[in-house]
CSV table of N, CA and C in Angstrom, one decimal:
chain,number,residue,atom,x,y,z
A,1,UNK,N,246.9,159.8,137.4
A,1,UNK,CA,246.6,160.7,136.3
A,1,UNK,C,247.7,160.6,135.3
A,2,UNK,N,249.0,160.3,135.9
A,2,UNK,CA,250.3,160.3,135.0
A,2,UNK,C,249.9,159.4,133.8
A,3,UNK,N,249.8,157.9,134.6
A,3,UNK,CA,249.1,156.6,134.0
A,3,UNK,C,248.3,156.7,132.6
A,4,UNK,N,247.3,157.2,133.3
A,4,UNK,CA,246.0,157.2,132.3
A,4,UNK,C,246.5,158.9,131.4
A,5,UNK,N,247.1,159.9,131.2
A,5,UNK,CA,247.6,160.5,130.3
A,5,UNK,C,248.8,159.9,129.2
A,6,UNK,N,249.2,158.9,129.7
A,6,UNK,CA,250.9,157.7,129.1
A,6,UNK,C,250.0,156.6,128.4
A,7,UNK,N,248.6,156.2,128.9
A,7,UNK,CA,247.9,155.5,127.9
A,7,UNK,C,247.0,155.8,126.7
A,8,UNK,N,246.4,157.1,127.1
A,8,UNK,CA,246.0,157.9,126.1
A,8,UNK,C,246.7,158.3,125.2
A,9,UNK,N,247.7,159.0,125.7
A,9,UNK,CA,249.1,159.1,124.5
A,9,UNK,C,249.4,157.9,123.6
A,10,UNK,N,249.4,157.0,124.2
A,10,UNK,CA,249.6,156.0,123.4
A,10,UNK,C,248.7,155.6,122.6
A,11,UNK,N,247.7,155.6,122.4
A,11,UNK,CA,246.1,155.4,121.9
A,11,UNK,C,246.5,156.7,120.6
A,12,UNK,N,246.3,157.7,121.2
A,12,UNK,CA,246.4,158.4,120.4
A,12,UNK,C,247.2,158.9,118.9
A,13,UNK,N,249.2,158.1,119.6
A,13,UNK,CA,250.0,157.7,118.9
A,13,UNK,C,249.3,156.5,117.9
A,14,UNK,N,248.3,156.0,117.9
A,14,UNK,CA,248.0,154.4,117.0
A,14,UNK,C,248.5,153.6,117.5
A,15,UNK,N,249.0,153.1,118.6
A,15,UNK,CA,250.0,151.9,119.1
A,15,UNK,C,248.3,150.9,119.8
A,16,UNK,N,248.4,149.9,119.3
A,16,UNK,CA,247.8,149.0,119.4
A,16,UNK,C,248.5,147.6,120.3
A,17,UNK,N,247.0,147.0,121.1
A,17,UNK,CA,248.4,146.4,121.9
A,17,UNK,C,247.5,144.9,122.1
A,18,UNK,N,247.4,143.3,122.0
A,18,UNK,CA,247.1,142.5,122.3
A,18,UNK,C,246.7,141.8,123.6
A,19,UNK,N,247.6,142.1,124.0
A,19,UNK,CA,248.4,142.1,125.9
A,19,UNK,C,248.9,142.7,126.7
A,20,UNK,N,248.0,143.4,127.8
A,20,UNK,CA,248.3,144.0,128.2
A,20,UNK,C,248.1,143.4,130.0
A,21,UNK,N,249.3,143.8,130.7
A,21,UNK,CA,248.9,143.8,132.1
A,21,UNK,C,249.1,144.7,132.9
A,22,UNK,N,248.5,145.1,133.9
A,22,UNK,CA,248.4,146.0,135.1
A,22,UNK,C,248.9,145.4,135.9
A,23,UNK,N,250.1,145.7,136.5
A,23,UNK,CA,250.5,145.5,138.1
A,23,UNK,C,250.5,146.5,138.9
A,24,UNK,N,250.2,146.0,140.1
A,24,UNK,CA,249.8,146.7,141.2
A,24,UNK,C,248.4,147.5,141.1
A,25,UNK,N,247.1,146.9,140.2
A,25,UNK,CA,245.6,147.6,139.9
A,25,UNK,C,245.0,148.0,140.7
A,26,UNK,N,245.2,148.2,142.3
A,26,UNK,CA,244.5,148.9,143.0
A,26,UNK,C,243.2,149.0,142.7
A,27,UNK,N,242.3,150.2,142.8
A,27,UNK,CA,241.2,149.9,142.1
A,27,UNK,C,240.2,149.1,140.8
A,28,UNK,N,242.1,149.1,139.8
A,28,UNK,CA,241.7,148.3,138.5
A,28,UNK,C,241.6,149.3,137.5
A,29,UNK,N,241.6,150.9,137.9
A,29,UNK,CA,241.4,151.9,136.9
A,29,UNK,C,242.4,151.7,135.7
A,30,UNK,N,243.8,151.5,135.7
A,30,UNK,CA,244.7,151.4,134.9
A,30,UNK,C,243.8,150.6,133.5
A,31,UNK,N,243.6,149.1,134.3
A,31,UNK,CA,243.3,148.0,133.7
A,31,UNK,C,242.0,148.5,132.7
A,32,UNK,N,240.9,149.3,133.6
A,32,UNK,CA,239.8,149.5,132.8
A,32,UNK,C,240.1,150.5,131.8
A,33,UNK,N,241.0,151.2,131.5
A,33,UNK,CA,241.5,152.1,131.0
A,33,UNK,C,241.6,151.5,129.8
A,34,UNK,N,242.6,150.2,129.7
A,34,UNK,CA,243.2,149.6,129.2
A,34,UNK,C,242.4,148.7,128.0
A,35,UNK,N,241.4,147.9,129.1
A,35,UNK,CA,240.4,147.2,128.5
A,35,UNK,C,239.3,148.6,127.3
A,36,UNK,N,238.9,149.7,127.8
A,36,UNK,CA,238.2,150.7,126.7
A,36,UNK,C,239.1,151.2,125.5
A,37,UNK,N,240.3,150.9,126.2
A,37,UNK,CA,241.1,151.5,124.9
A,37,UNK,C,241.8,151.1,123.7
A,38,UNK,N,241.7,149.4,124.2
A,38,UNK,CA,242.4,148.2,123.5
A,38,UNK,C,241.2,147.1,123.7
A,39,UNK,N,240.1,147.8,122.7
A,39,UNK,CA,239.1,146.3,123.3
A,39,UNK,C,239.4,144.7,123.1
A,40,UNK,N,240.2,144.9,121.9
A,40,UNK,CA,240.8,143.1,121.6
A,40,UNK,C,241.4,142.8,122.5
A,41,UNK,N,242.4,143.7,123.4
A,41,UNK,CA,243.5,143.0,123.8
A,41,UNK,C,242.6,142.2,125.1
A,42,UNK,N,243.7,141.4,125.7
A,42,UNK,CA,243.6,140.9,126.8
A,42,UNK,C,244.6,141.1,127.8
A,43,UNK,N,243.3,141.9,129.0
A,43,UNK,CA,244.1,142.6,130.0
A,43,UNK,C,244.0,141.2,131.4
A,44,UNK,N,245.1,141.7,131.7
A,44,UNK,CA,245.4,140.9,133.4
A,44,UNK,C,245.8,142.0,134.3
A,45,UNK,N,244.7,142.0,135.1
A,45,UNK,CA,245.1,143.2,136.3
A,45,UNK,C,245.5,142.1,137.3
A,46,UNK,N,246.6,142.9,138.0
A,46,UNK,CA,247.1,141.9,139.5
A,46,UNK,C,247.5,142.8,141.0
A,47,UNK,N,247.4,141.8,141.4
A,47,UNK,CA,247.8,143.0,142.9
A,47,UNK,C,248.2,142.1,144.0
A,48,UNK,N,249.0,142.9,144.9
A,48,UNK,CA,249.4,141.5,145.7
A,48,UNK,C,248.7,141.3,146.7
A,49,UNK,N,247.6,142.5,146.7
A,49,UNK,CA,246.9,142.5,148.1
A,49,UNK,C,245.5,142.2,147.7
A,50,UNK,N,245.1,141.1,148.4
A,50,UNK,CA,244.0,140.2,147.5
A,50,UNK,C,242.1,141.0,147.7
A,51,UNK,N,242.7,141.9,149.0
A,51,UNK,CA,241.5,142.7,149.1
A,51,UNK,C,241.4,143.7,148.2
A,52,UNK,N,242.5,144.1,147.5
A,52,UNK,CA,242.5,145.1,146.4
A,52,UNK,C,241.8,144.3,145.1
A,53,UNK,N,242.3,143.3,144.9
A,53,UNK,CA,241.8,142.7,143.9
A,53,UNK,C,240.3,142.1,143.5
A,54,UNK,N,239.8,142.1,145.4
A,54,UNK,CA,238.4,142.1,145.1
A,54,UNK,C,237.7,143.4,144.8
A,55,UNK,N,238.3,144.4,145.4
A,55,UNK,CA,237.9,145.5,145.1
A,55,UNK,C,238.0,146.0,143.7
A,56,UNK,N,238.9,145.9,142.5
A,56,UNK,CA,238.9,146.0,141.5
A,56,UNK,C,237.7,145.1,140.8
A,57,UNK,N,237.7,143.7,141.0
A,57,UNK,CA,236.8,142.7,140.6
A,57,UNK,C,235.9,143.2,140.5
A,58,UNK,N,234.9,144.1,142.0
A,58,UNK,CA,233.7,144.9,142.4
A,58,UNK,C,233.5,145.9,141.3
A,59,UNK,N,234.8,146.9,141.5
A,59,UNK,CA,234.4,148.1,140.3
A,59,UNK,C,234.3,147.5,139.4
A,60,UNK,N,234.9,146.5,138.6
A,60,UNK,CA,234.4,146.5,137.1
A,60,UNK,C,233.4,145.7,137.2
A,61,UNK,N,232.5,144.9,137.6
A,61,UNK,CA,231.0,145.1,138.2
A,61,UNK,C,230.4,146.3,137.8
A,62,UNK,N,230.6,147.3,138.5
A,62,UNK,CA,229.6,148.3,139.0
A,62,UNK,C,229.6,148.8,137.9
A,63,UNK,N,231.2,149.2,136.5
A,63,UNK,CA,231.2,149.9,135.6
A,63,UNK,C,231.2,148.9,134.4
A,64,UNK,N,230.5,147.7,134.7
A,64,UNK,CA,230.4,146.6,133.6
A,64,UNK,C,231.5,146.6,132.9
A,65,UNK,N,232.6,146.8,133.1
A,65,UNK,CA,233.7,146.0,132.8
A,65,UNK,C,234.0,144.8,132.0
A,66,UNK,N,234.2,144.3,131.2
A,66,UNK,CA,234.6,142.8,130.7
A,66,UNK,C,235.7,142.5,130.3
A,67,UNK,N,235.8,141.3,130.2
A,67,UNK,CA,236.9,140.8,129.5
A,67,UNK,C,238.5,140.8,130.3
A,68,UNK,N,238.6,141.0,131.6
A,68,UNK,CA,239.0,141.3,132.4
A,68,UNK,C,239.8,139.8,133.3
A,69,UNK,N,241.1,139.4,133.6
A,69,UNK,CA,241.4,138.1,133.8
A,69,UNK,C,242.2,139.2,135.2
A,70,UNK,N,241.5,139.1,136.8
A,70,UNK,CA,242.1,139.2,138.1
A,70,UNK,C,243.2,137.8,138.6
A,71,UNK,N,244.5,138.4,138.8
A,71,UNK,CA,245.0,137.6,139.6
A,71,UNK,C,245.6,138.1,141.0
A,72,UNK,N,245.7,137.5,142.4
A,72,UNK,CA,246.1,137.9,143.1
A,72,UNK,C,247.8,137.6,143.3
A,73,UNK,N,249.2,138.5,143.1
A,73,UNK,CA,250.1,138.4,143.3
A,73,UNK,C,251.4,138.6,143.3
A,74,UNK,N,252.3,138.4,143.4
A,74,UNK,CA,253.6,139.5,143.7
A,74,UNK,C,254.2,139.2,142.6
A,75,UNK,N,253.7,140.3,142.0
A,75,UNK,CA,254.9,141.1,140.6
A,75,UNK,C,254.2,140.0,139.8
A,76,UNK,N,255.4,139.2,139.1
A,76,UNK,CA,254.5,138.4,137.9
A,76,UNK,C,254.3,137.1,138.4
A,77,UNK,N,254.7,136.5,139.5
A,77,UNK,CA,254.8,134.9,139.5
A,77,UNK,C,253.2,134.8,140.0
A,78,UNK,N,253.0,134.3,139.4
A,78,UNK,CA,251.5,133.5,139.1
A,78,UNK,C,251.4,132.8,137.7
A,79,UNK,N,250.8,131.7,137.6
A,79,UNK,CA,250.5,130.8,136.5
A,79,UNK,C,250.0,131.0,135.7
A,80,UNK,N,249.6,132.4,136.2
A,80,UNK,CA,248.2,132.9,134.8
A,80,UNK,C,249.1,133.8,134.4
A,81,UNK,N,249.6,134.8,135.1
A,81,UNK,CA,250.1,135.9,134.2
A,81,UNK,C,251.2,135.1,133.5
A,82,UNK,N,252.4,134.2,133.9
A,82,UNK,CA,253.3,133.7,133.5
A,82,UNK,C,252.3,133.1,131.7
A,83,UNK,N,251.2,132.1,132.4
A,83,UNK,CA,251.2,132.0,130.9
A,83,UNK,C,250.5,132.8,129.5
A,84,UNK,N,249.4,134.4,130.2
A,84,UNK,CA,249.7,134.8,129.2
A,84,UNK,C,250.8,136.1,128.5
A,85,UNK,N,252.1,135.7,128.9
A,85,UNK,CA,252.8,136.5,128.6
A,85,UNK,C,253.3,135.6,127.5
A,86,UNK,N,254.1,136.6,126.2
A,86,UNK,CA,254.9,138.1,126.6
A,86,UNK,C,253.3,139.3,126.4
A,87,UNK,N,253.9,140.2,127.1
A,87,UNK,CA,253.1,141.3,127.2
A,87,UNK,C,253.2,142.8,126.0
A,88,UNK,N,252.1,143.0,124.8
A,88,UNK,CA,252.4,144.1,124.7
A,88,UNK,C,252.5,145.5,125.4
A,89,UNK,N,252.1,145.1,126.2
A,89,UNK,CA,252.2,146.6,127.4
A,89,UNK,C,252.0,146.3,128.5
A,90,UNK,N,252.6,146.5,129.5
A,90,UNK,CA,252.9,146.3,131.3
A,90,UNK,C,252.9,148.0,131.4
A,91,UNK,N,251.8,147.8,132.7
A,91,UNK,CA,251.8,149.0,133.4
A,91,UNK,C,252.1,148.3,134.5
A,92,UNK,N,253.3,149.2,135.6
A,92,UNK,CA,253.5,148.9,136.9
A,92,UNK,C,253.1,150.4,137.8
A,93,UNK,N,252.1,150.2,138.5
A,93,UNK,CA,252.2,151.6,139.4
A,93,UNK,C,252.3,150.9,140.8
A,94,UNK,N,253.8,150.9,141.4
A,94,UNK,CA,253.8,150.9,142.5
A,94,UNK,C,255.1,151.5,143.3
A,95,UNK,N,255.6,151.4,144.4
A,95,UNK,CA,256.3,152.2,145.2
A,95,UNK,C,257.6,151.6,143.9
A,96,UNK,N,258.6,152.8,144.1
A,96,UNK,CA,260.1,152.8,143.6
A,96,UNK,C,260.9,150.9,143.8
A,97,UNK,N,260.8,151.1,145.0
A,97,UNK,CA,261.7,149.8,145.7
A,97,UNK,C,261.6,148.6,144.5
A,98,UNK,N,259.9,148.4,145.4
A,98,UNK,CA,259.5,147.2,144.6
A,98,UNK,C,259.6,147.1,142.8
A,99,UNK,N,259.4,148.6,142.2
A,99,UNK,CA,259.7,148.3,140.8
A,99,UNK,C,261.5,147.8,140.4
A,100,UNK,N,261.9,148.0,141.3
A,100,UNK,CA,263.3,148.3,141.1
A,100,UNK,C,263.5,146.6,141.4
A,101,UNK,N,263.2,146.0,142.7
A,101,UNK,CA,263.2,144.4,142.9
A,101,UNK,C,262.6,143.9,141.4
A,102,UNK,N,261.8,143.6,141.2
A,102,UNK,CA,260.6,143.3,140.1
A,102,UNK,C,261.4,143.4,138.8
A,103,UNK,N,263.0,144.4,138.2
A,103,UNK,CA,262.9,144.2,137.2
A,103,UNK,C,263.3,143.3,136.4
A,104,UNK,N,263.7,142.2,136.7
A,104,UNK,CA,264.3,141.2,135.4
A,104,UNK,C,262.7,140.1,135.6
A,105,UNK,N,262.1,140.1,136.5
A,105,UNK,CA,260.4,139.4,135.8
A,105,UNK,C,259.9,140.0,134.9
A,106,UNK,N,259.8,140.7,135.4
A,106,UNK,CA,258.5,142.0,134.8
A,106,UNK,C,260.1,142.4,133.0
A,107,UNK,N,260.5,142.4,133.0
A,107,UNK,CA,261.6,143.0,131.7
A,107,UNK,C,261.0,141.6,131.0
A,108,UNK,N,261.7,139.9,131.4
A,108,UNK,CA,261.1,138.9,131.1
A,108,UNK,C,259.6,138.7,130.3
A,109,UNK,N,258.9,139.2,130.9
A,109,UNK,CA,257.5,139.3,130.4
A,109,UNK,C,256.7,140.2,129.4
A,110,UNK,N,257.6,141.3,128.9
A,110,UNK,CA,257.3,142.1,128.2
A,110,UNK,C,257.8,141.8,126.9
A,111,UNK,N,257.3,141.9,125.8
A,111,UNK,CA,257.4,141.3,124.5
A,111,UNK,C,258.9,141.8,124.0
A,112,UNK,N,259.2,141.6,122.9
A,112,UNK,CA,259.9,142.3,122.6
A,112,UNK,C,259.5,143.9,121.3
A,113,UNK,N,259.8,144.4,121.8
A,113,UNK,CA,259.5,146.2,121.2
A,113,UNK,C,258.1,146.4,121.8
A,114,UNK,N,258.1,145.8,122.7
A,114,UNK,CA,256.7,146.4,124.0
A,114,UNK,C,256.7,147.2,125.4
A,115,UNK,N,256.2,148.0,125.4
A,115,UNK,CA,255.7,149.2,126.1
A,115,UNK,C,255.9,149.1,127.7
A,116,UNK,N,256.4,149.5,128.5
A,116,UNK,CA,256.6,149.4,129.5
A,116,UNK,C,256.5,150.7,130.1
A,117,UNK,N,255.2,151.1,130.8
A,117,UNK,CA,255.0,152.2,131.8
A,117,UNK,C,254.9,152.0,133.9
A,118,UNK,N,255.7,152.9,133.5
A,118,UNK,CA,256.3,152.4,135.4
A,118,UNK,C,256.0,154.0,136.1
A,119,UNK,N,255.0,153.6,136.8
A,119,UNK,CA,254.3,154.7,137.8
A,119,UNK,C,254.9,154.6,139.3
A,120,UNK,N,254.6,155.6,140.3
A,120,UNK,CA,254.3,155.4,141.3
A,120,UNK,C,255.7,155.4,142.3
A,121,UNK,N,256.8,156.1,141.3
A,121,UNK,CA,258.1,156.8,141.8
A,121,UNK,C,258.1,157.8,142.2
A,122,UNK,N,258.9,158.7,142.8
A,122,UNK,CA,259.3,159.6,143.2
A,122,UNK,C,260.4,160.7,141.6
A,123,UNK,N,260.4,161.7,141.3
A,123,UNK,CA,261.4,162.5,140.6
A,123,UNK,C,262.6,161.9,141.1
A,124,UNK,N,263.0,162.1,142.6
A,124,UNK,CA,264.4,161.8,143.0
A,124,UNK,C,264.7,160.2,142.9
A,125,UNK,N,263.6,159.4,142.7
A,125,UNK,CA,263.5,157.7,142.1
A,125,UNK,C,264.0,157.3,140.8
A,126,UNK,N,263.7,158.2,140.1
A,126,UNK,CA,263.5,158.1,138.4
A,126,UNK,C,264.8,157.7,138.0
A,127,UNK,N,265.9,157.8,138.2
A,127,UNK,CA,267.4,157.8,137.7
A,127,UNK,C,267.4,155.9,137.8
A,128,UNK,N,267.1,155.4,139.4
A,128,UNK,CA,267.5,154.5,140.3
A,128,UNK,C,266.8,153.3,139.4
A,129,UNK,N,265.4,153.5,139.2
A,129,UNK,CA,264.4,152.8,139.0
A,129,UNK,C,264.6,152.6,137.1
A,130,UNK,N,265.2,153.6,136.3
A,130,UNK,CA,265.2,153.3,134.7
A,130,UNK,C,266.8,152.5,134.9
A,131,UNK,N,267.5,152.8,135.8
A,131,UNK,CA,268.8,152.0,135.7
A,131,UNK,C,269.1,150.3,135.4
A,132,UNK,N,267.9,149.7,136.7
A,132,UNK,CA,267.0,148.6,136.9
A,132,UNK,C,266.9,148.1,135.8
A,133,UNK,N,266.0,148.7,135.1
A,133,UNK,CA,265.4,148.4,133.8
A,133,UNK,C,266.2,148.3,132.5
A,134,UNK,N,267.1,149.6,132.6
A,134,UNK,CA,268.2,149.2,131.7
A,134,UNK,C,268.9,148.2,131.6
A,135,UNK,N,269.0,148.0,132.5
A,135,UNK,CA,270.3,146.6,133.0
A,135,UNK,C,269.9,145.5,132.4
A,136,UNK,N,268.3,145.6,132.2
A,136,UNK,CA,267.2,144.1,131.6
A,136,UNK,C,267.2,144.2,130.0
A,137,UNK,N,267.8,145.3,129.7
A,137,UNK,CA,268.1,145.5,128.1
A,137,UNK,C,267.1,146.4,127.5
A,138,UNK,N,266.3,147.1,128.7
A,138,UNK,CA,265.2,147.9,127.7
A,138,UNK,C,265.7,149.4,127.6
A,139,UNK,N,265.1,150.0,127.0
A,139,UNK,CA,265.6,151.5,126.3
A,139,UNK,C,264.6,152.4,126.9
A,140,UNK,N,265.1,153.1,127.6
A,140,UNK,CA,264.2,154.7,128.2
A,140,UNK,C,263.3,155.0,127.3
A,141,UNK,N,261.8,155.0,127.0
A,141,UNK,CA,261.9,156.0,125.5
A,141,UNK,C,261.4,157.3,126.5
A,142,UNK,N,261.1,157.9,127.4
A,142,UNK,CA,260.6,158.6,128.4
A,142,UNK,C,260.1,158.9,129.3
A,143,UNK,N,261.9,159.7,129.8
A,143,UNK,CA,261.6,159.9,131.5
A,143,UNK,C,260.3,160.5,132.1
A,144,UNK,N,259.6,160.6,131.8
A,144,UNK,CA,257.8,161.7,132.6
A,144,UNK,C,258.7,162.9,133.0
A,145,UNK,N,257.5,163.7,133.8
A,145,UNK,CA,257.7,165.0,133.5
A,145,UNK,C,257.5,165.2,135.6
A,146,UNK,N,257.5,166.1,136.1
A,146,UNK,CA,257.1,166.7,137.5
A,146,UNK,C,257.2,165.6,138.3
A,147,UNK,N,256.5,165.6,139.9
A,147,UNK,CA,257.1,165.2,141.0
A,147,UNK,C,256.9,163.4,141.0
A,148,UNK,N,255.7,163.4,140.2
A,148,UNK,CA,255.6,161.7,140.2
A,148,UNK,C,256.0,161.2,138.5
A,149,UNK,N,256.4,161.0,138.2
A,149,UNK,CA,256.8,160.9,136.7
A,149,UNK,C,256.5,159.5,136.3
A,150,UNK,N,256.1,159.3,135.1
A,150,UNK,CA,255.5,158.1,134.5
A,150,UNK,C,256.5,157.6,133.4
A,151,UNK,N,258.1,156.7,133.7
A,151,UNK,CA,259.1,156.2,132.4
A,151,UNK,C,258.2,154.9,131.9
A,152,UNK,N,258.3,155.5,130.3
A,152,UNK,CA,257.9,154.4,129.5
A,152,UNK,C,259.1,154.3,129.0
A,153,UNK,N,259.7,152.5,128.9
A,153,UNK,CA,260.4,152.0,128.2
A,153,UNK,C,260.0,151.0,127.1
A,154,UNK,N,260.9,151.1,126.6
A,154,UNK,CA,260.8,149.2,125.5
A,154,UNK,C,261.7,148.2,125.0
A,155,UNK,N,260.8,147.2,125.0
A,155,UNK,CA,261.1,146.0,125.2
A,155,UNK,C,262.2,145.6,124.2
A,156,UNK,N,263.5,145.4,124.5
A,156,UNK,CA,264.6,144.6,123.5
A,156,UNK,C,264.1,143.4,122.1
């Protein structure tokens, strides 16, 4: 919910985005989100678990989805997402740890003055997990709010 309120926000701010990727799309909702909201752009949903990613593949089937490029795999290394980056917007919703391993790819792949929303932390995470990020050169623009918090940063 954090997610899809941090992408509306942004819709709503005017921010327009080319490229966009979902990591960790689970269902793919991010992604679809993503795709109705930014129909030019070109979204890449990924996951590292390849049964998730058929299952996302399925939902956007069922909810006619298009335009939509699935890859199966950890964080960004894959050939596809490697080549369509840089990214105007990365969404990452997954556990703390792994965003926190993940940050100098995923910093890498993000354009520069592009959007970076990181889900799927903990409040007592939030410090650990934007420190990561900092270190990659990007700027907090906001910490989220209550127990799961959504930090959007950007891209140097």
């Amino acid at each position: 919910a954090g997610c899809l309120a941090a992408l509306d926000m942004l819709r709503r701010r005017g921010q327009r985005y080319r490229s966009v990727l979902d990591i960790g799309t689970g269902t793919g909702l991010l992604a679809f989100a993503a795709v109705r909201l930014w129909p030019a752009a070109h979204v890449v949903a990924s996951d590292n678990d390849p049964i998730a990613v058929e299952v996302a593949r399925g939902n956007a089937r069922l909810n006619d989805v298009r335009a939509l490029t699935f890859v199966t795999a950890d964080g960004t290394a894959d050939r596809r997402i490697v080549r369509h980056a840089p990214y105007d917007l990365i969404v990452a919703n997954v556990l703390a740890q792994p965003l926190i391993t993940m940050a100098a790819p995923v910093a890498a792949a993000l354009a520069a003055g592009g959007t970076l929303l990181l889900a799927g932390l903990l409040d007592t995470q939030r410090s650990a997990v934007a420190t990561a990020y900092r270190r990659q050169g990007l700027r907090l623009a906001s910490r989220g709010v209550g127990e799961w918090p959504v930090l959007r940063m950007i891209g140097r």
